[in-house]
RNA sequence: GCGGGUGUAGCUCAGUGGUAGAGCGUCACGUUGCCAACGUGAAUGUCGUGGGUUCAAGUCCCAUCACCCGCUCCA
C-alpha cells in the first residue's frame, strides 16, 4: 500500500531535501563558500521542473487562457520588465515606506519577544492610583493573558481592536475581583491631539475632553499606539515586564543598489520586491501599442527580492524568488465576477497539475486581513510538511483601482481607459450636442480607471509544493519478490523534469542501437534520457526517484516484431507498442 | 533579532586528544533477459570557516557562517 507521510513532519523534509540535493533538484547557493542565508540554486533537474511550472502557467494563463465567465475568450498578454525601476515607482506603490516595518523587541531574558511596533499598544489609566488598581485586578484575574498582558501592553491589529481587547480584559478582571467602580471603567477613544499629552505622567482628568468621562465613570482607560510620539513606560505585551521594550527599529525589506558610479542618495535604486509594479507602470504602453480592450490581463513572471528578516523553511521564504503575476483590468461593476473567476481558475490550476490532496486549501481572507484598498482576497494555501498550518502559495486579490490611482498621481500621467465600443454604441444618444459629448467622454461609463484583480503566485513556492506532493514511498517487489520501499516522485507528466527514459533491456544483441535511435528521435520533442548500464530494475528505480513518468525498454521481442515496452511509473504496468508509435503515445499522455 | 541543536565522502551517519571510517550512491571492467542483481577494481574529505590551547585537535576553548527546531515576522 502506498503511504503518504504526514504533515508537520521534519523527517519528511529531511528526506525530501536530501533527495533534492542527491538528485540535483535544489542546492544551497554558494555552498562551497559556506552558503548564504535565504538563497537557493536549482540543479539540472530542478531547473526543468521549475521551468515546466512556469511554462505551464504561461501557457494556461497567457497563450491559452480558459474562457471567461460568459464563455467568451479572454485577452491576455505578457510583459517582461526590468528588475530595477525608477525609485518613484516604489514611492507610488507604498513599498518605500510601507515595506519597512518598524519592530520592537523585549529586553527581558527568557522572553525576547519580537513584535511589529504598529501592532503593539499600551494600555494606560488616567491616574497612578487607577493604574495600580487595574493592575492588581488584572493580576488576580486568570485567563486574561495573552489577550490583556498582566501589566499594560497589548497586541492588536488596530487601535480599535486594542480598545476592544482591553475593555474585555478589564471587564473580566472587574467581575472576577468584584470591584464595583472598576466595572464602570471605560476604554475611551482619545482625540488625536491628546495622545501625546496623555502619555505624560500626571495628566489630569480636567485637562482632557474625553466624552465618556462626563457621567459617573470611575476610571477612564485609553490605548496608546507604540508608534505614537510618546515615551511612556514600555511594558512587554507577552511577558509583562515593565519598560522592557526597545525603541522601534526600522527593518527595510527592499534590497538597495546604486546606478552609475556615484554611490549617493540620488543614485539609490531598489531591486523590485514584486513584479506587479512593472505591469502597472506599463499599463498605458500596453493599451497604446496593442489592441487589447478592457477586460484584459497582463502577465509577468520574473525574479523579485525581499530582504526577509528571517528566511526559513527551505526555499519557501527565500530572499530572491520568482513570481508569476497577473494583473487583470476590468470595469468596477464586473470586478467581483472576475474576482470569482480568477479565484477558481487559479485554484483549479494547482489541482489539475497534481496538488490533489486535502493539503491544498482555498481560503478567503477575513476583513481584518485585507489591505485598506482591497475589497476581497483569497489565498491559495498548501499544508507543507514543515508546518502545521497552511502556507500561502498564491493570493488572488481584488485591488480596486488603488495601483493605477497611485501611479497616475505620482507620475502625473492619465491612466484612464476610454471604452470606444460603448461610446460608438451610445454617442447617437447625445443628438450631436458637442458640449454634452465632450463632457460624457471624460467620465463614466465611457472613461474610467480600471479595477484590478491580481492573481499573484510564487513560482518557487509552487515548485516546493509540487515536490512535497510528489514525494511518495510505496512498496514494490524486488527480483526475489521481496517487498522493498520505493521512492517515487509522482509529478504530473506535464511537470516531470524528464518525460521519458529509453533503455535496452541488455547491453548487447543490437538492443542499444535500437534504443539509442529511439532516444534520439524522442529528444527532439521532449526531455528524454538514455541509459544502457546495469540491471533494468535499478534503471527503473532511478527514474522513479526523479519522477520520470514513462520508461521505454527495447527487448528481445523488439528484434522480432519492432515493439517496445512502455512502463508506467505509478502503476508499474507495462504495455507493448510499435517503436514508431512511442512518440505519439507519450505526447498523448503529456496533453500537448 | 533571541534561545536551543546540528555541521565528518554525493546522501545517511559512526568516530574515547594519538594513522580519516561504514553503509548506500557514483565510476570502470566482466556479467546481464523486466522492477534497488553479482564479482573485481577505483575515485571522492582543506572533518563548515578562522583563530586558540596542546608534543599532538574531527575531538577541548573562542569567534564566525550555514542549516534545523522554538519564539517572532511575512507590506
Coordinates of N, CA and C (backbone and C1' of nucleotides) in Angstrom, one line a residue, chain B:
Chain B
rG1 P 21.0 40.0 12.9 O5' 20.0 39.7 14.1 C5' 20.0 40.8 15.0 C4' 18.9 40.5 16.0 C3' 19.1 39.2 16.8 O3' 20.1 39.4 17.8 C1' 16.8 39.5 16.2
rC2 P 20.9 38.1 18.3 O5' 19.9 37.4 19.3 C5' 19.5 38.1 20.5 C4' 18.5 37.3 21.3 C3' 18.9 35.9 21.5 O3' 19.8 35.7 22.6 C1' 16.7 35.9 20.7
rG3 P 20.9 34.6 22.6 O5' 20.0 33.3 22.9 C5' 19.5 33.1 24.2 C4' 18.6 31.9 24.2 C3' 19.3 30.6 23.8 O3' 20.1 30.0 24.8 C1' 17.1 30.8 22.8
rG4 P 21.3 29.1 24.3 O5' 20.6 27.8 23.8 C5' 20.0 26.9 24.7 C4' 19.4 25.8 23.9 C3' 20.3 25.0 23.0 O3' 21.1 24.0 23.7 C1' 18.3 25.5 21.8
rG5 P 22.5 23.6 23.1 O5' 22.1 22.8 21.7 C5' 21.5 21.5 21.8 C4' 21.1 21.0 20.5 C3' 22.2 20.7 19.5 O3' 22.8 19.5 19.7 C1' 20.5 22.0 18.4
rU6 P 24.4 19.3 19.3 O5' 24.4 19.2 17.8 C5' 23.7 18.2 17.1 C4' 23.6 18.5 15.6 C3' 25.0 18.6 14.9 O3' 25.6 17.4 14.6 C1' 23.5 20.3 14.2
rG7 P 27.2 17.3 14.4 O5' 27.4 18.1 13.0 C5' 26.7 17.6 11.8 C4' 27.0 18.5 10.7 C3' 28.5 18.6 10.2 O3' 28.5 18.7 8.8 C1' 27.8 20.7 10.8
rU8 P 28.7 17.4 7.9 O5' 30.1 16.8 8.4 C5' 31.3 17.4 8.0 C4' 32.4 16.4 7.9 C3' 32.0 15.2 7.0 O3' 32.2 15.5 5.7 C1' 32.9 14.4 9.1
rA9 P 31.1 14.9 4.7 O5' 32.0 14.0 3.7 C5' 32.9 14.6 2.8 C4' 33.0 13.8 1.5 C3' 31.6 13.5 0.9 O3' 31.7 13.5 -0.5 C1' 32.7 11.5 1.3
rG10 P 31.4 14.8 -1.3 O5' 29.8 14.7 -1.6 C5' 29.2 15.7 -2.4 C4' 27.9 15.1 -2.9 C3' 27.0 14.6 -1.8 O3' 26.2 15.6 -1.3 C1' 27.3 12.9 -3.4
rC11 P 25.9 15.7 0.3 O5' 24.9 14.5 0.6 C5' 23.6 14.5 0.0 C4' 22.8 13.3 0.4 C3' 22.8 12.9 1.9 O3' 21.8 13.6 2.6 C1' 23.4 11.0 0.6
rU12 P 22.1 14.0 4.1 O5' 22.0 12.6 4.8 C5' 20.8 11.8 4.8 C4' 21.0 10.5 5.6 C3' 21.6 10.7 6.9 O3' 20.7 11.0 7.9 C1' 22.7 8.9 5.7
rC13 P 21.2 11.8 9.2 O5' 22.6 11.2 9.5 C5' 23.0 10.8 10.8 C4' 23.9 9.6 10.8 C3' 25.1 9.7 11.7 O3' 24.7 9.5 13.0 C1' 25.8 8.8 9.7
rA14 P 25.6 9.9 14.2 O5' 26.6 8.6 14.1 C5' 27.5 8.4 14.9 C4' 28.3 7.1 14.7 C3' 29.6 7.2 15.4 O3' 29.4 7.0 16.8 C1' 29.9 6.3 13.2
rG15 P 29.9 8.1 17.8 O5' 31.4 8.2 17.5 C5' 32.2 7.0 17.7 C4' 33.5 7.2 17.1 C3' 34.3 8.4 17.5 O3' 35.0 8.2 18.7 C1' 34.4 8.3 15.1
rU16 P 35.4 9.4 19.7 O5' 35.3 8.9 21.2 C5' 35.0 9.8 22.2 C4' 35.9 9.6 23.4 C3' 37.4 9.8 23.0 O3' 38.1 10.4 24.1 C1' 37.1 7.7 23.9
rG17 P 38.0 12.0 24.3 O5' 39.2 12.2 23.3 C5' 40.1 13.3 23.4 C4' 41.0 13.3 22.2 C3' 42.1 12.2 22.4 O3' 42.6 11.9 21.1 C1' 43.1 14.3 22.4
rG18 P 42.5 10.4 20.5 O5' 43.8 10.2 19.7 C5' 44.0 10.9 18.5 C4' 45.3 10.4 17.8 C3' 45.5 8.9 17.7 O3' 46.3 8.7 16.5 C1' 47.2 9.9 19.1
rU19 P 45.5 8.1 15.2 O5' 46.6 7.9 14.1 C5' 47.2 9.1 13.5 C4' 47.2 8.8 12.0 C3' 45.8 8.6 11.3 O3' 45.9 9.1 10.0 C1' 47.0 6.6 11.1
rA20 P 45.0 10.4 9.7 O5' 43.6 9.8 9.3 C5' 42.7 9.4 10.3 C4' 41.5 8.7 9.8 C3' 41.7 8.0 8.5 O3' 40.9 6.8 8.5 C1' 40.0 9.6 8.2
rG21 P 41.3 5.5 7.6 O5' 40.0 4.6 7.8 C5' 38.8 4.9 7.0 C4' 37.7 4.4 7.8 C3' 36.5 4.0 6.9 O3' 36.6 2.7 6.4 C1' 35.8 5.4 8.7
rA22 P 35.8 2.2 5.1 O5' 34.3 1.9 5.6 C5' 34.1 0.9 6.6 C4' 32.7 0.8 7.0 C3' 31.7 0.8 5.8 O3' 31.5 -0.6 5.4 C1' 31.0 2.4 7.4
rG23 P 31.1 -0.9 3.9 O5' 29.6 -0.5 3.9 C5' 28.6 -1.2 4.6 C4' 27.2 -0.5 4.5 C3' 26.8 -0.2 3.1 O3' 26.2 -1.2 2.4 C1' 26.5 1.7 4.5
rC24 P 26.4 -1.4 0.8 O5' 25.5 -0.2 0.2 C5' 24.1 -0.2 0.3 C4' 23.6 1.2 0.0 C3' 23.9 1.8 -1.3 O3' 23.0 1.3 -2.4 C1' 24.2 3.4 0.3
rG25 P 23.6 1.1 -3.8 O5' 23.9 2.6 -4.3 C5' 22.9 3.5 -4.6 C4' 23.4 4.8 -4.8 C3' 24.4 5.0 -6.0 O3' 23.7 5.1 -7.2 C1' 25.3 6.0 -4.1
rU26 P 24.3 4.6 -8.5 O5' 25.6 5.5 -8.7 C5' 25.5 6.9 -9.0 C4' 26.9 7.5 -9.2 C3' 27.7 6.7 -10.2 O3' 27.4 7.2 -11.5 C1' 29.0 7.2 -8.3
rC27 P 27.5 6.1 -12.7 O5' 29.0 5.9 -12.9 C5' 29.8 7.0 -13.3 C4' 31.3 6.6 -13.3 C3' 31.6 5.3 -14.1 O3' 31.6 5.5 -15.5 C1' 32.7 5.4 -12.0
rA28 P 31.3 4.2 -16.4 O5' 32.6 3.3 -16.3 C5' 33.8 3.8 -16.7 C4' 34.9 2.8 -16.5 C3' 34.6 1.4 -17.0 O3' 34.8 1.3 -18.4 C1' 35.4 1.3 -14.8
rC29 P 33.9 0.3 -19.3 O5' 34.4 -1.1 -18.9 C5' 35.8 -1.5 -19.2 C4' 36.1 -2.8 -18.5 C3' 35.1 -3.9 -18.8 O3' 35.2 -4.6 -20.0 C1' 35.7 -3.9 -16.5
rG30 P 33.9 -5.2 -20.7 O5' 33.6 -6.5 -19.8 C5' 34.5 -7.6 -19.9 C4' 34.1 -8.5 -18.8 C3' 32.7 -9.1 -18.9 O3' 32.6 -10.2 -19.8 C1' 33.2 -8.5 -16.6
rU31 P 31.2 -10.3 -20.7 O5' 30.1 -10.7 -19.6 C5' 30.0 -12.0 -19.1 C4' 29.2 -12.0 -17.9 C3' 27.7 -11.8 -18.1 O3' 27.0 -13.0 -18.5 C1' 28.4 -10.5 -16.3
rU32 P 25.9 -12.8 -19.6 O5' 24.7 -12.0 -18.9 C5' 24.1 -12.6 -17.7 C4' 23.2 -11.5 -17.1 C3' 21.9 -11.3 -17.8 O3' 20.9 -11.1 -16.8 C1' 23.0 -9.3 -17.6
rG33 P 19.8 -12.2 -16.5 O5' 18.6 -11.8 -17.5 C5' 18.0 -10.5 -17.4 C4' 16.8 -10.5 -18.3 C3' 15.9 -11.7 -18.3 O3' 14.6 -11.2 -18.6 C1' 16.8 -11.5 -20.4
rC34 P 13.5 -11.1 -17.4 O5' 13.4 -9.6 -17.2 C5' 14.1 -8.9 -16.1 C4' 13.2 -7.9 -15.5 C3' 11.8 -8.4 -15.2 O3' 11.3 -7.7 -14.0 C1' 11.6 -6.7 -16.8
rC35 P 11.2 -8.5 -12.7 O5' 11.7 -7.4 -11.6 C5' 13.1 -7.0 -11.6 C4' 13.1 -5.6 -11.1 C3' 12.4 -5.4 -9.7 O3' 13.0 -4.5 -8.9 C1' 11.5 -3.9 -11.3
rA36 P 14.1 -5.0 -7.8 O5' 14.9 -3.7 -7.6 C5' 15.6 -3.0 -8.6 C4' 16.9 -2.5 -7.9 C3' 17.4 -3.4 -6.8 O3' 18.8 -3.3 -6.9 C1' 17.0 -1.3 -5.9
rA37 P 19.4 -4.3 -8.0 O5' 19.4 -5.7 -7.3 C5' 20.5 -6.1 -6.7 C4' 20.8 -7.5 -7.2 C3' 22.2 -7.9 -7.0 O3' 22.5 -8.3 -5.7 C1' 21.5 -8.5 -9.2
rC38 P 23.8 -7.7 -5.0 O5' 24.9 -8.6 -5.6 C5' 24.8 -10.0 -5.6 C4' 25.8 -10.6 -6.5 C3' 27.2 -10.1 -6.4 O3' 27.9 -10.6 -5.3 C1' 26.6 -10.3 -8.7
rG39 P 29.0 -9.8 -4.6 O5' 30.2 -10.1 -5.6 C5' 30.7 -11.4 -5.9 C4' 31.7 -11.4 -6.9 C3' 32.8 -10.4 -6.8 O3' 33.8 -10.8 -5.8 C1' 32.1 -10.3 -9.0
rU40 P 34.5 -9.7 -4.9 O5' 35.6 -9.1 -5.9 C5' 36.6 -9.9 -6.6 C4' 37.2 -9.1 -7.7 C3' 37.8 -7.7 -7.2 O3' 39.0 -7.8 -6.5 C1' 36.6 -7.5 -9.3
rG41 P 39.3 -6.7 -5.4 O5' 39.4 -5.3 -6.2 C5' 40.6 -5.0 -6.9 C4' 40.3 -3.9 -7.9 C3' 40.2 -2.5 -7.3 O3' 41.4 -2.0 -6.9 C1' 38.6 -2.8 -9.0
rA42 P 41.4 -0.9 -5.7 O5' 40.8 0.4 -6.5 C5' 41.6 0.9 -7.6 C4' 40.8 2.1 -8.2 C3' 40.5 3.2 -7.2 O3' 41.6 4.1 -7.1 C1' 38.5 2.7 -8.5
rA43 P 41.8 5.0 -5.8 O5' 40.9 6.3 -6.2 C5' 41.1 7.0 -7.4 C4' 39.9 7.9 -7.7 C3' 39.6 8.8 -6.5 O3' 40.4 10.0 -6.5 C1' 37.6 7.8 -7.3
rU44 P 40.9 10.6 -5.1 O5' 39.5 11.2 -4.5 C5' 38.8 12.2 -5.3 C4' 37.5 12.4 -4.8 C3' 37.5 12.7 -3.3 O3' 37.7 14.1 -3.1 C1' 35.7 11.2 -3.8
rG45 P 39.0 14.6 -2.2 O5' 38.1 15.5 -1.2 C5' 36.9 15.1 -0.7 C4' 36.6 15.6 0.7 C3' 37.7 16.5 1.2 O3' 37.1 17.6 1.9 C1' 37.4 14.7 2.7
rU46 P 37.1 19.0 1.2 O5' 38.4 19.7 1.8 C5' 38.4 19.9 3.2 C4' 39.8 19.9 3.7 C3' 39.9 20.6 5.0 O3' 40.0 19.5 6.0 C1' 41.3 21.7 3.4
rC47 P 39.7 19.6 7.4 O5' 38.2 19.4 7.9 C5' 37.2 19.2 7.0 C4' 36.1 18.5 7.7 C3' 35.7 19.1 9.0 O3' 34.3 19.0 9.3 C1' 36.3 16.9 9.3
rG48 P 33.5 20.1 10.1 O5' 33.1 21.2 9.1 C5' 32.9 21.0 7.8 C4' 32.7 22.3 7.1 C3' 33.8 23.3 7.3 O3' 34.9 23.1 6.4 C1' 31.6 24.3 7.6
rU49 P 36.3 23.5 6.9 O5' 36.3 25.1 7.0 C5' 36.1 25.9 5.9 C4' 36.1 27.4 6.3 C3' 37.3 27.7 7.2 O3' 38.5 28.0 6.4 C1' 35.3 28.6 8.2
rG50 P 39.9 27.8 7.1 O5' 40.0 28.9 8.2 C5' 40.0 30.3 7.8 C4' 40.0 31.2 9.0 C3' 41.1 30.9 10.0 O3' 42.4 31.3 9.6 C1' 39.0 31.3 11.1
rG51 P 43.6 30.8 10.4 O5' 43.5 31.8 11.7 C5' 44.1 31.3 12.9 C4' 43.6 32.1 14.1 C3' 44.1 31.6 15.4 O3' 45.3 32.1 15.7 C1' 41.7 31.7 15.4
rG52 P 46.5 31.1 16.1 O5' 46.1 30.6 17.6 C5' 45.9 31.6 18.6 C4' 45.1 31.1 19.7 C3' 45.8 29.9 20.5 O3' 46.9 30.4 21.3 C1' 43.5 29.5 20.2
rU53 P 48.1 29.4 21.5 O5' 47.5 28.3 22.5 C5' 47.0 28.6 23.8 C4' 46.5 27.4 24.5 C3' 47.4 26.2 24.5 O3' 48.4 26.3 25.5 C1' 45.2 25.5 23.9
rU54 P 49.9 25.9 25.1 O5' 49.8 24.4 24.8 C5' 49.4 23.4 25.8 C4' 49.3 22.1 25.2 C3' 50.4 21.6 24.4 O3' 51.5 21.1 25.2 C1' 48.4 21.1 23.2
rC55 P 53.0 21.4 24.8 O5' 53.3 20.5 23.6 C5' 54.5 20.8 22.8 C4' 54.6 19.7 21.7 C3' 53.4 19.5 20.9 O3' 53.2 20.4 19.9 C1' 54.2 17.4 21.6
rA56 P 51.8 21.0 19.6 O5' 51.0 19.7 19.1 C5' 51.3 19.1 17.8 C4' 50.5 17.9 17.7 C3' 49.0 18.0 17.7 O3' 48.5 18.5 16.5 C1' 49.6 16.2 19.0
rA57 P 47.2 19.5 16.4 O5' 46.0 18.6 17.0 C5' 45.6 17.4 16.4 C4' 44.1 17.4 16.3 C3' 43.5 18.6 15.5 O3' 42.3 18.1 14.9 C1' 42.7 18.7 17.7
rG58 P 42.3 17.4 13.4 O5' 40.8 17.2 13.2 C5' 39.9 18.2 12.9 C4' 38.5 17.8 13.2 C3' 38.2 17.8 14.7 O3' 37.8 19.1 15.2 C1' 37.4 15.8 13.7
rU59 P 38.3 19.6 16.6 O5' 37.7 18.5 17.6 C5' 36.3 18.3 17.7 C4' 36.1 17.2 18.7 C3' 36.6 17.5 20.1 O3' 35.7 17.0 21.1 C1' 37.6 15.5 19.2
rC60 P 34.8 18.1 21.8 O5' 35.8 19.0 22.7 C5' 36.1 18.6 24.0 C4' 37.0 19.7 24.6 C3' 36.6 21.1 24.3 O3' 35.5 21.6 25.1 C1' 38.9 20.9 24.1
rC61 P 34.5 22.7 24.5 O5' 35.4 24.0 24.6 C5' 35.8 24.6 25.8 C4' 36.6 25.8 25.6 C3' 35.9 26.9 24.7 O3' 35.0 27.6 25.4 C1' 38.2 26.6 24.0
rC62 P 33.7 28.2 24.6 O5' 34.4 29.4 23.8 C5' 35.0 30.5 24.4 C4' 35.5 31.5 23.4 C3' 34.6 31.9 22.2 O3' 33.7 32.9 22.6 C1' 36.7 31.3 21.4
rA63 P 32.3 33.0 21.8 O5' 32.7 33.5 20.4 C5' 33.2 34.8 20.2 C4' 33.8 35.0 18.9 C3' 32.8 34.8 17.7 O3' 32.0 36.0 17.5 C1' 34.7 33.6 17.2
rU64 P 30.5 35.9 17.0 O5' 30.7 35.4 15.5 C5' 31.3 36.3 14.5 C4' 31.6 35.5 13.3 C3' 30.4 34.9 12.6 O3' 29.7 35.8 11.8 C1' 32.1 33.3 12.7
rC65 P 28.2 35.6 11.5 O5' 28.1 34.5 10.4 C5' 28.7 34.7 9.1 C4' 28.7 33.5 8.3 C3' 27.3 32.7 8.3 O3' 26.5 33.3 7.3 C1' 29.0 31.2 8.8
rA66 P 24.9 33.2 7.4 O5' 24.6 31.6 7.1 C5' 24.8 31.1 5.7 C4' 24.7 29.6 5.7 C3' 23.4 29.1 6.3 O3' 22.4 29.2 5.3 C1' 25.2 27.9 7.2
rC67 P 20.8 29.3 5.8 O5' 20.5 27.9 6.3 C5' 20.4 26.8 5.4 C4' 20.3 25.5 6.2 C3' 19.2 25.3 7.1 O3' 18.0 24.9 6.5 C1' 21.1 24.7 8.2
rC68 P 16.6 25.4 7.2 O5' 16.5 24.4 8.4 C5' 16.3 23.0 8.2 C4' 16.2 22.3 9.6 C3' 15.2 22.9 10.6 O3' 13.9 22.4 10.3 C1' 17.3 22.6 11.7
rC69 P 12.7 23.3 10.7 O5' 12.6 23.2 12.3 C5' 12.4 22.0 12.9 C4' 12.4 22.2 14.4 C3' 11.6 23.4 15.0 O3' 10.2 23.2 15.1 C1' 13.7 23.4 16.0
rG70 P 9.2 24.4 14.9 O5' 9.4 25.2 16.2 C5' 9.0 24.7 17.4 C4' 9.4 25.6 18.5 C3' 8.9 27.1 18.4 O3' 7.5 27.2 18.7 C1' 11.2 27.1 19.1
rC71 P 6.7 28.3 18.1 O5' 7.3 29.7 18.6 C5' 7.2 30.0 20.0 C4' 7.9 31.3 20.3 C3' 7.5 32.5 19.5 O3' 6.3 33.1 20.0 C1' 9.9 32.4 19.7
rU72 P 5.3 33.6 18.9 O5' 6.1 34.7 18.1 C5' 6.5 35.9 18.7 C4' 7.4 36.6 17.7 C3' 6.7 36.9 16.3 O3' 5.9 38.1 16.4 C1' 8.9 36.1 16.0
rC73 P 4.7 38.3 15.4 O5' 5.4 38.5 14.0 C5' 6.1 39.7 13.8 C4' 6.9 39.6 12.5 C3' 6.1 39.4 11.3 O3' 5.5 40.7 10.8 C1' 8.0 38.0 11.3
rC74 P 4.1 40.6 10.1 O5' 4.5 40.0 8.7 C5' 5.5 40.7 7.8 C4' 5.8 39.8 6.6 C3' 4.5 39.3 5.8 O3' 4.1 40.3 4.9 C1' 6.0 37.5 6.2
rA75 P 2.6 40.4 4.5 O5' 2.4 42.0 4.3 C5' 2.3 42.8 5.5 C4' 2.3 44.3 5.0 C3' 1.4 44.5 3.8 O3' 0.1 44.9 4.2 C1' 3.6 45.3 3.3

